[in-house]
PDB file of C-alpha atoms and ligand atoms in Angstrom:
ATOM      1  CA  MET A 287      -2.873  -9.022  23.736  1.00 37.00           C
ATOM      2  CA  ASN A 288      -1.276 -12.087  21.659  1.00 40.00           C
ATOM      3  CA  SER A 289      -3.586 -15.003  21.433  1.00 42.00           C
ATOM      4  CA  PRO A 290      -1.823 -17.899  22.254  1.00 38.00           C
ATOM      5  CA  GLY A 291      -0.871 -19.106  19.044  1.00 39.00           C
ATOM      6  CA  ALA A 292       1.106 -16.368  18.257  1.00 44.00           C
ATOM      7  CA  PRO A 293       3.830 -16.011  20.496  1.00 38.00           C
ATOM      8  CA  SER A 294       5.660 -12.510  20.743  1.00 44.00           C
ATOM      9  CA  ARG A 295       9.041 -12.406  19.804  1.00 47.00           C
ATOM     10  CA  GLY A 296      10.132  -9.375  21.987  1.00 42.00           C
ATOM     11  CA  ALA A 297       9.689  -5.659  22.001  1.00 43.00           C
ATOM     12  CA  VAL A 298       8.819  -3.837  19.018  1.00 43.00           C
ATOM     13  CA  GLY A 299       8.692   0.011  17.675  1.00 40.00           C
ATOM     14  CA  THR A 300      12.523   0.727  18.425  1.00 42.00           C
ATOM     15  CA  SER A 301      13.176  -0.650  14.567  1.00 44.00           C
ATOM     16  CA  SER A 302      11.876   1.963  11.983  1.00 66.00           C
ATOM     17  CA  ARG A 303      11.652  -1.705   9.889  1.00 89.00           C
ATOM     18  CA  ASP A 304       8.855  -2.833  11.418  1.00 96.00           C
ATOM     19  CA  GLY A 305       5.809  -3.967   9.377  1.00 98.00           C
ATOM     20  CA  ARG A 306       1.568  -4.266  10.101  1.00 98.00           C
ATOM     21  CA  PHE A 307      -1.152  -6.074   9.779  1.00 98.00           C
ATOM     22  CA  ALA A 308      -4.408  -3.385   9.862  1.00 98.00           C
ATOM     23  CA  PRO A 309      -7.554  -5.580   9.296  1.00 98.00           C
ATOM     24  CA  SER A 310     -10.922  -4.131   9.614  1.00 98.00           C
ATOM     25  CA  PRO A 311     -13.384  -5.641  11.527  1.00 98.00           C
ATOM     26  CA  SER A 312     -16.199  -6.197   9.505  1.00 97.00           C
ATOM     27  CA  GLY A 313     -16.216 -10.048   8.508  1.00 97.00           C
ATOM     28  CA  PRO A 314     -14.000 -12.813   8.196  1.00 97.00           C
ATOM     29  CA  LEU A 315     -10.780 -12.576   6.261  1.00 98.00           C
ATOM     30  CA  HIS A 316     -10.776 -14.371   2.907  1.00 97.00           C
ATOM     31  CA  LEU A 317      -7.821 -16.264   1.543  1.00 98.00           C
ATOM     32  CA  GLY A 318      -7.197 -12.598  -0.696  1.00 98.00           C
ATOM     33  CA  ASN A 319      -7.079 -11.266   3.018  1.00 98.00           C
ATOM     34  CA  LEU A 320      -4.843 -13.921   4.382  1.00 98.00           C
ATOM     35  CA  ARG A 321      -1.939 -14.170   1.445  1.00 98.00           C
ATOM     36  CA  THR A 322      -1.282 -10.268   2.003  1.00 98.00           C
ATOM     37  CA  ALA A 323      -1.291 -11.062   6.043  1.00 98.00           C
ATOM     38  CA  LEU A 324       1.262 -13.616   5.111  1.00 98.00           C
ATOM     39  CA  LEU A 325       3.194 -11.325   2.895  1.00 98.00           C
ATOM     40  CA  ALA A 326       2.949  -8.616   5.312  1.00 98.00           C
ATOM     41  CA  TRP A 327       4.376 -11.430   7.596  1.00 98.00           C
ATOM     42  CA  LEU A 328       7.288 -12.358   5.683  1.00 98.00           C
ATOM     43  CA  PHE A 329       8.720  -8.607   4.474  1.00 98.00           C
ATOM     44  CA  ALA A 330       8.913  -8.084   7.782  1.00 97.00           C
ATOM     45  CA  ARG A 331      10.079 -11.449   9.698  1.00 97.00           C
ATOM     46  CA  SER A 332      12.441 -12.153   6.524  1.00 96.00           C
ATOM     47  CA  ALA A 333      13.973  -8.795   7.257  1.00 95.00           C
ATOM     48  CA  GLY A 334      14.294  -9.279  11.310  1.00 95.00           C
ATOM     49  CA  ALA A 335      11.891  -6.836  11.919  1.00 96.00           C
ATOM     50  CA  GLY A 336       8.682  -6.496  13.745  1.00 97.00           C
ATOM     51  CA  PHE A 337       4.920  -7.483  13.126  1.00 98.00           C
ATOM     52  CA  LEU A 338       2.192  -5.607  14.525  1.00 98.00           C
ATOM     53  CA  VAL A 339      -1.538  -6.578  14.261  1.00 98.00           C
ATOM     54  CA  ARG A 340      -3.742  -3.292  14.589  1.00 98.00           C
ATOM     55  CA  ILE A 341      -7.324  -3.740  14.242  1.00 98.00           C
ATOM     56  CA  GLU A 342      -9.046  -0.990  12.108  1.00 98.00           C
ATOM     57  CA  ASP A 343     -12.544  -0.862  13.764  1.00 98.00           C
ATOM     58  CA  LEU A 344     -13.169   2.856  13.399  1.00 97.00           C
ATOM     59  CA  ASP A 345     -16.281   2.333  11.759  1.00 94.00           C
ATOM     60  CA  PRO A 346     -18.558   1.566  14.573  1.00 90.00           C
ATOM     61  CA  GLY A 347     -21.609   0.260  11.979  1.00 92.00           C
ATOM     62  CA  ARG A 348     -19.428  -2.476  10.692  1.00 95.00           C
ATOM     63  CA  SER A 349     -17.103  -3.852  12.973  1.00 97.00           C
ATOM     64  CA  ARG A 350     -17.647  -6.556  15.711  1.00 97.00           C
ATOM     65  CA  PRO A 351     -15.448  -8.445  18.283  1.00 97.00           C
ATOM     66  CA  GLU A 352     -16.376 -11.541  16.723  1.00 98.00           C
ATOM     67  CA  HIS A 353     -14.342 -10.632  13.333  1.00 98.00           C
ATOM     68  CA  GLU A 354     -11.478  -9.626  15.632  1.00 98.00           C
ATOM     69  CA  ALA A 355     -11.350 -12.453  17.905  1.00 98.00           C
ATOM     70  CA  GLY A 356     -11.800 -14.812  14.722  1.00 98.00           C
ATOM     71  CA  GLN A 357      -9.713 -12.552  12.436  1.00 98.00           C
ATOM     72  CA  LEU A 358      -6.704 -13.415  14.883  1.00 98.00           C
ATOM     73  CA  ALA A 359      -7.322 -16.852  15.265  1.00 98.00           C
ATOM     74  CA  ASP A 360      -7.055 -17.386  11.750  1.00 98.00           C
ATOM     75  CA  LEU A 361      -3.733 -15.392  11.293  1.00 98.00           C
ATOM     76  CA  ALA A 362      -2.230 -18.007  14.661  1.00 98.00           C
ATOM     77  CA  ALA A 363      -4.290 -20.872  12.929  1.00 98.00           C
ATOM     78  CA  LEU A 364      -1.660 -20.317  10.173  1.00 98.00           C
ATOM     79  CA  GLY A 365       1.371 -20.155  11.720  1.00 98.00           C
ATOM     80  CA  LEU A 366       1.485 -16.014  11.955  1.00 98.00           C
ATOM     81  CA  ASP A 367       2.632 -14.287  14.554  1.00 98.00           C
ATOM     82  CA  TRP A 368       3.028 -11.066  15.663  1.00 98.00           C
ATOM     83  CA  ASP A 369       4.270  -8.496  18.294  1.00 97.00           C
ATOM     84  CA  ALA A 370       2.652  -6.994  21.333  1.00 95.00           C
ATOM     85  CA  PRO A 371       0.595  -4.492  21.789  1.00 94.00           C
ATOM     86  CA  LEU A 372      -2.586  -5.406  19.673  1.00 97.00           C
ATOM     87  CA  VAL A 373      -4.085  -2.106  19.248  1.00 96.00           C
ATOM     88  CA  ARG A 374      -7.553  -0.902  18.299  1.00 98.00           C
ATOM     89  CA  GLN A 375      -7.856   2.315  16.170  1.00 98.00           C
ATOM     90  CA  SER A 376     -10.971   2.829  18.331  1.00 97.00           C
ATOM     91  CA  GLU A 377      -9.320   3.639  21.476  1.00 97.00           C
ATOM     92  CA  ARG A 378      -6.607   5.946  19.757  1.00 98.00           C
ATOM     93  CA  ARG A 379      -9.136   8.476  19.049  1.00 97.00           C
ATOM     94  CA  GLN A 380      -7.613  11.017  21.071  1.00 98.00           C
ATOM     95  CA  LEU A 381      -4.639  11.070  18.732  1.00 98.00           C
ATOM     96  CA  HIS A 382      -6.511  11.193  15.472  1.00 98.00           C
ATOM     97  CA  ARG A 383      -8.066  14.517  16.784  1.00 98.00           C
ATOM     98  CA  ALA A 384      -5.165  16.027  17.688  1.00 98.00           C
ATOM     99  CA  ALA A 385      -3.453  15.719  14.096  1.00 98.00           C
ATOM    100  CA  LEU A 386      -7.014  17.281  12.943  1.00 98.00           C
ATOM    101  CA  GLU A 387      -6.781  19.860  15.459  1.00 98.00           C
ATOM    102  CA  ARG A 388      -3.064  20.616  14.396  1.00 98.00           C
ATOM    103  CA  LEU A 389      -4.209  20.492  10.369  1.00 98.00           C
ATOM    104  CA  ARG A 390      -6.658  22.853  11.380  1.00 98.00           C
ATOM    105  CA  ALA A 391      -4.606  25.241  13.143  1.00 98.00           C
ATOM    106  CA  ASP A 392      -2.552  24.925  10.168  1.00 98.00           C
ATOM    107  CA  GLY A 393      -5.422  25.901   8.269  1.00 98.00           C
ATOM    108  CA  ARG A 394      -5.921  23.262   6.352  1.00 98.00           C
ATOM    109  CA  VAL A 395      -9.253  22.296   7.579  1.00 98.00           C
ATOM    110  CA  TYR A 396     -12.131  23.032   5.801  1.00 98.00           C
ATOM    111  CA  PRO A 397     -16.053  21.565   6.466  1.00 98.00           C
ATOM    112  CA  CYS A 398     -18.060  19.908   3.278  1.00 98.00           C
ATOM    113  CA  TRP A 399     -21.822  18.997   3.216  1.00 97.00           C
ATOM    114  CA  CYS A 400     -21.670  17.593  -0.454  1.00 96.00           C
ATOM    115  CA  THR A 401     -23.291  14.486  -0.816  1.00 93.00           C
ATOM    116  CA  ARG A 402     -21.881  11.116  -2.228  1.00 90.00           C
ATOM    117  CA  ALA A 403     -23.638  12.266  -5.674  1.00 90.00           C
ATOM    118  CA  GLU A 404     -23.116  15.717  -5.841  1.00 90.00           C
ATOM    119  CA  ILE A 405     -19.319  14.633  -5.609  1.00 90.00           C
ATOM    120  CA  ARG A 406     -20.287  11.860  -8.258  1.00 88.00           C
ATOM    121  CA  GLU A 407     -21.525  14.722 -10.537  1.00 88.00           C
ATOM    122  CA  ALA A 408     -19.339  17.425  -9.916  1.00 88.00           C
ATOM    123  CA  ALA A 409     -16.296  15.204 -10.926  1.00 85.00           C
ATOM    124  CA  SER A 410     -18.210  13.591 -13.880  1.00 84.00           C
ATOM    125  CA  ALA A 411     -18.493  17.115 -15.182  1.00 83.00           C
ATOM    126  CA  ALA A 412     -14.912  18.257 -14.159  1.00 80.00           C
ATOM    127  CA  HIS A 413     -11.352  17.746 -16.480  1.00 81.00           C
ATOM    128  CA  GLY A 414      -7.806  18.751 -15.072  1.00 82.00           C
ATOM    129  CA  PRO A 415      -5.120  17.181 -13.003  1.00 82.00           C
ATOM    130  CA  LEU A 416      -6.813  15.110 -10.387  1.00 83.00           C
ATOM    131  CA  PRO A 417      -7.754  11.461 -10.986  1.00 82.00           C
ATOM    132  CA  GLU A 418     -11.319  10.312 -11.825  1.00 81.00           C
ATOM    133  CA  GLY A 419     -13.749  10.607  -9.105  1.00 81.00           C
ATOM    134  CA  ALA A 420     -11.678  12.805  -7.289  1.00 90.00           C
ATOM    135  CA  TYR A 421     -13.461  15.653  -4.539  1.00 94.00           C
ATOM    136  CA  ARG A 422     -13.169  18.730  -6.382  1.00 92.00           C
ATOM    137  CA  GLY A 423     -13.498  21.805  -4.272  1.00 94.00           C
ATOM    138  CA  THR A 424     -16.749  22.316  -3.992  1.00 95.00           C
ATOM    139  CA  CYS A 425     -17.066  23.320  -0.335  1.00 97.00           C
ATOM    140  CA  ARG A 426     -13.654  25.152  -0.193  1.00 97.00           C
ATOM    141  CA  ARG A 427     -15.204  27.139  -2.915  1.00 96.00           C
ATOM    142  CA  LEU A 428     -18.567  27.791  -0.520  1.00 96.00           C
ATOM    143  CA  THR A 429     -19.153  31.883   0.002  1.00 96.00           C
ATOM    144  CA  ALA A 430     -19.236  33.003   3.602  1.00 95.00           C
ATOM    145  CA  ALA A 431     -23.456  32.806   2.816  1.00 97.00           C
ATOM    146  CA  GLU A 432     -23.502  29.777   1.212  1.00 96.00           C
ATOM    147  CA  ARG A 433     -21.265  27.821   4.471  1.00 96.00           C
ATOM    148  CA  ALA A 434     -23.616  30.181   6.683  1.00 96.00           C
ATOM    149  CA  ASP A 435     -26.496  28.630   4.840  1.00 96.00           C
ATOM    150  CA  ARG A 436     -25.365  25.218   5.205  1.00 95.00           C
ATOM    151  CA  GLU A 437     -24.706  25.259   8.978  1.00 95.00           C
ATOM    152  CA  ARG A 438     -28.110  26.399   9.548  1.00 96.00           C
ATOM    153  CA  SER A 439     -29.547  22.938   8.149  1.00 92.00           C
ATOM    154  CA  GLY A 440     -27.704  20.947  11.137  1.00 92.00           C
ATOM    155  CA  ARG A 441     -26.679  18.599   8.676  1.00 94.00           C
ATOM    156  CA  PRO A 442     -23.387  17.297  10.641  1.00 97.00           C
ATOM    157  CA  PRO A 443     -20.135  18.194   7.908  1.00 98.00           C
ATOM    158  CA  ALA A 444     -17.450  16.179   6.954  1.00 98.00           C
ATOM    159  CA  LEU A 445     -14.050  17.541   7.126  1.00 98.00           C
ATOM    160  CA  ARG A 446     -11.734  17.513   4.529  1.00 98.00           C
ATOM    161  CA  LEU A 447      -8.348  18.393   4.235  1.00 98.00           C
ATOM    162  CA  ASP A 448      -7.200  21.541   1.907  1.00 98.00           C
ATOM    163  CA  ALA A 449      -4.684  19.775  -0.151  1.00 97.00           C
ATOM    164  CA  GLY A 450      -3.952  22.613  -2.156  1.00 96.00           C
ATOM    165  CA  ALA A 451      -3.569  20.570  -5.545  1.00 93.00           C
ATOM    166  CA  ALA A 452      -0.175  19.012  -4.292  1.00 95.00           C
ATOM    167  CA  GLU A 453       1.543  15.863  -6.626  1.00 96.00           C
ATOM    168  CA  VAL A 454       2.558  13.730  -4.265  1.00 97.00           C
ATOM    169  CA  GLY A 455       5.111  10.985  -5.687  1.00 97.00           C
ATOM    170  CA  PHE A 456       6.686   7.557  -4.360  1.00 97.00           C
ATOM    171  CA  GLU A 457       8.679   4.875  -5.255  1.00 97.00           C
ATOM    172  CA  ASP A 458       6.936   1.651  -4.552  1.00 97.00           C
ATOM    173  CA  ARG A 459       8.784  -1.775  -4.049  1.00 96.00           C
ATOM    174  CA  LEU A 460       6.963  -3.593  -6.734  1.00 96.00           C
ATOM    175  CA  HIS A 461       5.415  -0.789  -8.617  1.00 96.00           C
ATOM    176  CA  GLY A 462       8.023   1.797  -8.999  1.00 97.00           C
ATOM    177  CA  ARG A 463       7.380   5.402  -9.124  1.00 97.00           C
ATOM    178  CA  VAL A 464       3.669   6.359  -8.475  1.00 97.00           C
ATOM    179  CA  GLU A 465       2.827  10.255  -8.610  1.00 96.00           C
ATOM    180  CA  GLN A 466      -0.959  11.568  -8.291  1.00 94.00           C
ATOM    181  CA  VAL A 467      -2.782  14.942  -7.520  1.00 95.00           C
ATOM    182  CA  VAL A 468      -4.166  14.637  -4.538  1.00 96.00           C
ATOM    183  CA  ASP A 469      -7.452  15.816  -3.794  1.00 95.00           C
ATOM    184  CA  ASP A 470      -9.017  17.387  -0.747  1.00 97.00           C
ATOM    185  CA  LEU A 471      -9.850  13.819   1.115  1.00 97.00           C
ATOM    186  CA  VAL A 472     -11.642  13.647   4.076  1.00 98.00           C
ATOM    187  CA  LEU A 473     -10.072  13.423   6.872  1.00 98.00           C
ATOM    188  CA  TRP A 474     -13.194  13.398   9.890  1.00 98.00           C
ATOM    189  CA  ARG A 475     -16.340  12.024   8.679  1.00 97.00           C
ATOM    190  CA  ASN A 476     -19.890  13.361   9.042  1.00 96.00           C
ATOM    191  CA  ASP A 477     -20.295  10.303  11.622  1.00 95.00           C
ATOM    192  CA  ASP A 478     -17.785  11.683  14.084  1.00 96.00           C
ATOM    193  CA  THR A 479     -15.829   9.521  13.113  1.00 97.00           C
ATOM    194  CA  PRO A 480     -11.807   9.634  11.952  1.00 98.00           C
ATOM    195  CA  ALA A 481     -11.780   8.594   8.561  1.00 98.00           C
ATOM    196  CA  TYR A 482      -9.143   5.881   7.287  1.00 97.00           C
ATOM    197  CA  ASN A 483      -6.739   8.115   5.656  1.00 98.00           C
ATOM    198  CA  LEU A 484      -5.700  10.530   8.642  1.00 98.00           C
ATOM    199  CA  ALA A 485      -6.057   7.164  10.985  1.00 98.00           C
ATOM    200  CA  VAL A 486      -3.881   5.210   9.300  1.00 98.00           C
ATOM    201  CA  VAL A 487      -1.421   7.907   9.289  1.00 98.00           C
ATOM    202  CA  VAL A 488      -1.525   8.864  12.784  1.00 98.00           C
ATOM    203  CA  ASP A 489      -1.127   5.722  13.380  1.00 98.00           C
ATOM    204  CA  ASP A 490       1.259   4.601  11.442  1.00 97.00           C
ATOM    205  CA  GLY A 491       2.966   7.399  12.437  1.00 97.00           C
ATOM    206  CA  ASP A 492       3.264   6.803  16.373  1.00 96.00           C
ATOM    207  CA  GLN A 493       3.696   3.328  15.997  1.00 95.00           C
ATOM    208  CA  ARG A 494       6.735   3.325  14.154  1.00 95.00           C
ATOM    209  CA  ILE A 495       6.104   1.385  10.993  1.00 97.00           C
ATOM    210  CA  GLY A 496       8.854   1.516   8.768  1.00 97.00           C
ATOM    211  CA  GLU A 497       7.285  -0.800   5.923  1.00 97.00           C
ATOM    212  CA  ILE A 498       3.774  -0.855   4.361  1.00 98.00           C
ATOM    213  CA  VAL A 499       2.620  -4.316   3.296  1.00 98.00           C
ATOM    214  CA  ARG A 500      -0.634  -4.490   1.900  1.00 98.00           C
ATOM    215  CA  GLY A 501      -2.912  -5.107  -1.220  1.00 98.00           C
ATOM    216  CA  ASP A 502      -2.191  -2.741  -4.640  1.00 96.00           C
ATOM    217  CA  ASP A 503      -6.289  -1.681  -4.545  1.00 96.00           C
ATOM    218  CA  LEU A 504      -5.220   0.923  -1.920  1.00 97.00           C
ATOM    219  CA  LEU A 505      -2.207   2.151  -4.082  1.00 97.00           C
ATOM    220  CA  GLU A 506      -3.739   4.883  -4.858  1.00 93.00           C
ATOM    221  CA  THR A 507      -4.858   5.935  -1.356  1.00 95.00           C
ATOM    222  CA  THR A 508      -0.523   6.568  -0.705  1.00 97.00           C
ATOM    223  CA  PRO A 509       0.052   9.881  -2.566  1.00 97.00           C
ATOM    224  CA  ARG A 510      -3.314  10.667   0.153  1.00 97.00           C
ATOM    225  CA  GLN A 511      -1.712   9.329   2.892  1.00 98.00           C
ATOM    226  CA  LEU A 512       2.075  10.744   2.025  1.00 98.00           C
ATOM    227  CA  LEU A 513       0.466  14.438   1.928  1.00 98.00           C
ATOM    228  CA  VAL A 514      -1.198  13.974   5.670  1.00 98.00           C
ATOM    229  CA  GLN A 515       2.354  12.517   6.738  1.00 98.00           C
ATOM    230  CA  ARG A 516       4.108  15.434   5.042  1.00 97.00           C
ATOM    231  CA  LEU A 517       1.848  17.565   6.610  1.00 98.00           C
ATOM    232  CA  LEU A 518       1.703  16.323  10.260  1.00 98.00           C
ATOM    233  CA  ASP A 519       5.648  15.486  10.183  1.00 97.00           C
ATOM    234  CA  LEU A 520       5.719  11.875  10.348  1.00 96.00           C
ATOM    235  CA  PRO A 521       8.365   9.363   8.621  1.00 94.00           C
ATOM    236  CA  ALA A 522       7.781   8.315   5.268  1.00 93.00           C
ATOM    237  CA  PRO A 523       7.521   4.073   5.136  1.00 96.00           C
ATOM    238  CA  SER A 524       8.858   2.407   2.207  1.00 96.00           C
ATOM    239  CA  TYR A 525       5.619   0.844   0.755  1.00 97.00           C
ATOM    240  CA  ALA A 526       5.207  -2.374  -1.655  1.00 98.00           C
ATOM    241  CA  HIS A 527       1.495  -3.049  -2.823  1.00 98.00           C
ATOM    242  CA  VAL A 528       1.485  -7.293  -3.083  1.00 98.00           C
ATOM    243  CA  PRO A 529      -1.013  -8.290  -6.427  1.00 97.00           C
ATOM    244  CA  LEU A 530      -4.296  -9.604  -4.812  1.00 97.00           C
ATOM    245  CA  VAL A 531      -6.273 -12.416  -5.210  1.00 97.00           C
ATOM    246  CA  LEU A 532      -9.285 -12.130  -7.380  1.00 97.00           C
ATOM    247  CA  GLY A 533     -12.334 -14.737  -7.687  1.00 96.00           C
ATOM    248  CA  PRO A 534     -12.704 -16.826 -10.882  1.00 95.00           C
ATOM    249  CA  ASP A 535     -14.887 -13.460 -12.753  1.00 96.00           C
ATOM    250  CA  GLY A 536     -11.543 -11.455 -12.536  1.00 95.00           C
ATOM    251  CA  SER A 537     -12.801  -8.906  -9.634  1.00 96.00           C
ATOM    252  CA  ARG A 538     -11.666  -8.819  -6.502  1.00 96.00           C
ATOM    253  CA  LEU A 539     -12.007 -12.276  -3.855  1.00 97.00           C
ATOM    254  CA  ALA A 540     -14.700 -11.457  -1.769  1.00 95.00           C
ATOM    255  CA  LYS A 541     -17.915 -13.190  -0.262  1.00 93.00           C
ATOM    256  CA  ARG A 542     -19.886 -13.995  -2.685  1.00 95.00           C
ATOM    257  CA  HIS A 543     -17.157 -15.741  -4.628  1.00 95.00           C
ATOM    258  CA  GLY A 544     -17.676 -18.601  -2.579  1.00 94.00           C
ATOM    259  CA  ALA A 545     -16.215 -20.549  -0.259  1.00 95.00           C
ATOM    260  CA  VAL A 546     -13.336 -18.751   0.412  1.00 96.00           C
ATOM    261  CA  THR A 547     -12.346 -18.622   4.631  1.00 97.00           C
ATOM    262  CA  LEU A 548     -10.119 -20.541   5.980  1.00 98.00           C
ATOM    263  CA  ALA A 549     -13.571 -21.590   7.869  1.00 97.00           C
ATOM    264  CA  ASP A 550     -15.137 -22.290   4.417  1.00 97.00           C
ATOM    265  CA  VAL A 551     -11.907 -24.270   2.836  1.00 97.00           C
ATOM    266  CA  GLN A 552     -12.031 -26.714   5.563  1.00 97.00           C
ATOM    267  CA  ALA A 553     -15.769 -27.226   5.554  1.00 97.00           C
ATOM    268  CA  VAL A 554     -15.973 -27.738   1.915  1.00 96.00           C
ATOM    269  CA  ARG A 555     -12.595 -28.676   0.453  1.00 96.00           C
ATOM    270  CA  GLY A 556     -11.323 -30.686   3.920  1.00 97.00           C
ATOM    271  CA  TRP A 557      -8.038 -28.038   3.835  1.00 97.00           C
ATOM    272  CA  GLU A 558      -6.587 -27.457   7.427  1.00 97.00           C
ATOM    273  CA  PRO A 559      -5.268 -24.100   7.728  1.00 98.00           C
ATOM    274  CA  ALA A 560      -1.918 -25.873   6.696  1.00 97.00           C
ATOM    275  CA  ASP A 561      -3.147 -26.976   3.130  1.00 97.00           C
ATOM    276  CA  ALA A 562      -4.562 -22.905   2.968  1.00 98.00           C
ATOM    277  CA  LEU A 563      -1.139 -22.056   3.923  1.00 98.00           C
ATOM    278  CA  ALA A 564       0.687 -24.541   1.545  1.00 98.00           C
ATOM    279  CA  TRP A 565      -1.742 -23.038  -1.279  1.00 97.00           C
ATOM    280  CA  MET A 566      -0.543 -19.755  -0.813  1.00 98.00           C
ATOM    281  CA  ALA A 567       2.895 -20.425  -0.696  1.00 98.00           C
ATOM    282  CA  ARG A 568       2.976 -22.401  -4.384  1.00 97.00           C
ATOM    283  CA  SER A 569       0.809 -18.882  -5.081  1.00 97.00           C
ATOM    284  CA  LEU A 570       3.590 -16.791  -4.170  1.00 97.00           C
ATOM    285  CA  GLY A 571       6.542 -19.009  -6.386  1.00 97.00           C
ATOM    286  CA  LEU A 572       8.043 -20.515  -2.330  1.00 97.00           C
ATOM    287  CA  ALA A 573       6.682 -24.136  -2.456  1.00 98.00           C
ATOM    288  CA  GLU A 574       5.895 -26.946  -5.272  1.00 96.00           C
ATOM    289  CA  ASP A 575       3.114 -28.514  -5.909  1.00 94.00           C
ATOM    290  CA  GLY A 576       1.917 -30.259  -3.109  1.00 91.00           C
ATOM    291  CA  GLU A 577       4.607 -29.791  -0.799  1.00 96.00           C
ATOM    292  CA  ARG A 578       4.000 -28.812   3.312  1.00 96.00           C
ATOM    293  CA  VAL A 579       5.553 -25.611   4.767  1.00 98.00           C
ATOM    294  CA  THR A 580       5.517 -23.505   7.998  1.00 98.00           C
ATOM    295  CA  PRO A 581       5.953 -19.973   7.742  1.00 98.00           C
ATOM    296  CA  ALA A 582       9.745 -20.268   9.328  1.00 98.00           C
ATOM    297  CA  LEU A 583      10.503 -21.886   5.573  1.00 98.00           C
ATOM    298  CA  LEU A 584       8.402 -19.562   3.561  1.00 98.00           C
ATOM    299  CA  GLU A 585      10.789 -17.001   6.102  1.00 98.00           C
ATOM    300  CA  GLU A 586      14.216 -18.675   4.364  1.00 97.00           C
ATOM    301  CA  ARG A 587      12.796 -18.589   1.152  1.00 97.00           C
ATOM    302  CA  PHE A 588      11.096 -15.292   0.541  1.00 98.00           C
ATOM    303  CA  ARG A 589      13.033 -12.916  -1.467  1.00 96.00           C
ATOM    304  CA  PRO A 590      11.099  -9.480  -1.543  1.00 94.00           C
ATOM    305  CA  ALA A 591      12.466  -8.828  -5.316  1.00 93.00           C
ATOM    306  CA  ARG A 592      11.073 -12.358  -6.567  1.00 94.00           C
ATOM    307  CA  ILE A 593       7.012 -12.487  -5.710  1.00 93.00           C
ATOM    308  CA  PRO A 594       4.734 -12.297  -8.521  1.00 95.00           C
ATOM    309  CA  ARG A 595       3.054  -9.228  -9.866  1.00 94.00           C
ATOM    310  CA  GLU A 596       0.556 -10.646 -11.111  1.00 95.00           C
ATOM    311  CA  PRO A 597      -3.099 -11.039  -9.299  1.00 97.00           C
ATOM    312  CA  THR A 598      -3.455 -14.696  -8.236  1.00 97.00           C
ATOM    313  CA  THR A 599      -7.164 -16.849  -9.108  1.00 97.00           C
ATOM    314  CA  PHE A 600      -9.010 -18.476  -6.337  1.00 95.00           C
ATOM    315  CA  SER A 601     -12.189 -20.617  -7.680  1.00 87.00           C
ATOM    316  CA  GLY A 602     -14.357 -20.286  -4.126  1.00 76.00           C
TER     317      GLY A 602
HETATM  318  N1  LIG B 300      -7.911  -1.322   6.803  1.00 73.16           N
HETATM  319  C1  LIG B 300      -7.928  -1.474   6.134  1.00 73.16           C
HETATM  320  C2  LIG B 300      -8.368  -2.868   5.453  1.00 73.16           C
HETATM  321  O1  LIG B 300      -8.718  -3.624   5.769  1.00 73.16           O
HETATM  322  C3  LIG B 300      -6.404  -1.952   5.203  1.00 73.16           C
HETATM  323  C4  LIG B 300      -5.570  -0.599   5.908  1.00 73.16           C
HETATM  324  C5  LIG B 300      -4.151  -0.379   5.132  1.00 73.16           C
HETATM  325  O2  LIG B 300      -3.439  -1.650   5.029  1.00 73.16           O
HETATM  326  O3  LIG B 300      -3.251   0.687   5.703  1.00 73.16           O
HETATM  327  O4  LIG B 300      -8.786  -2.619   4.224  1.00 73.16           O
END
């Protein structure tokens, strides 16, 4: 359901241009997350498309209903609206499972017992076309005896996609052509939850998302998602990976940078949500210094081609 501050604009899911914001409810959103949400909203609304919010609450250890409520309240406080239905990934396990089974039936799934340390070690010893840190397919090459041995250990495996070292490319609206050899990504985690790269593709497909706008820290996950999309016969949306907000030390904005959430900047700087929106708008070249703006005004001014390509710094 929409929150009271975020009235719906009507039926969604009919347009193939619909956009979305997909936060993980593992903590409060900071100004960087909120600026990405604003951009996703602007891309969708300025094109007359629907805008959906999907709560990516698959990680049972980190997701909290109070964070979800806080995140939605912050979006509404900025004046961003979204269309029904609000979706929670945790309620869509069956869809994720069905996709996994389909890939399994196609012979593309294998169990993997590798620990993080083993993956790191194999990656550092390897050469070839796969990007740094990629999974090198250790468990794909296990002999039957080795596999039986691991099965007997009783340690639950993760399930990986046999990506066949596919090279996948796409045209990002801001970054241009991106091409990458895809590694054998995890589809299902060994704690029995769907992995992000599977769930996000299944849900974007099911919700008929036409345009994915998200932070450019996720750029390198996209070829993986495109491969999964392809294997599941889902339509490929367009993508715009937008620049991030950084802390003063040049790393991605985070809690440790200080007062970075809407509540923090209110407490520390006396900023109302409208002041935070004005800061975001200025950082995107959509407002003058000191100018008050509304989402509707920004929607009029917004031109996707003109958004800055460089990250912005915020000192919390
Ligand atoms: N849930 C992911 C995050 O909060 C975003 C996923 C996406 O936009 O594709 O980082």
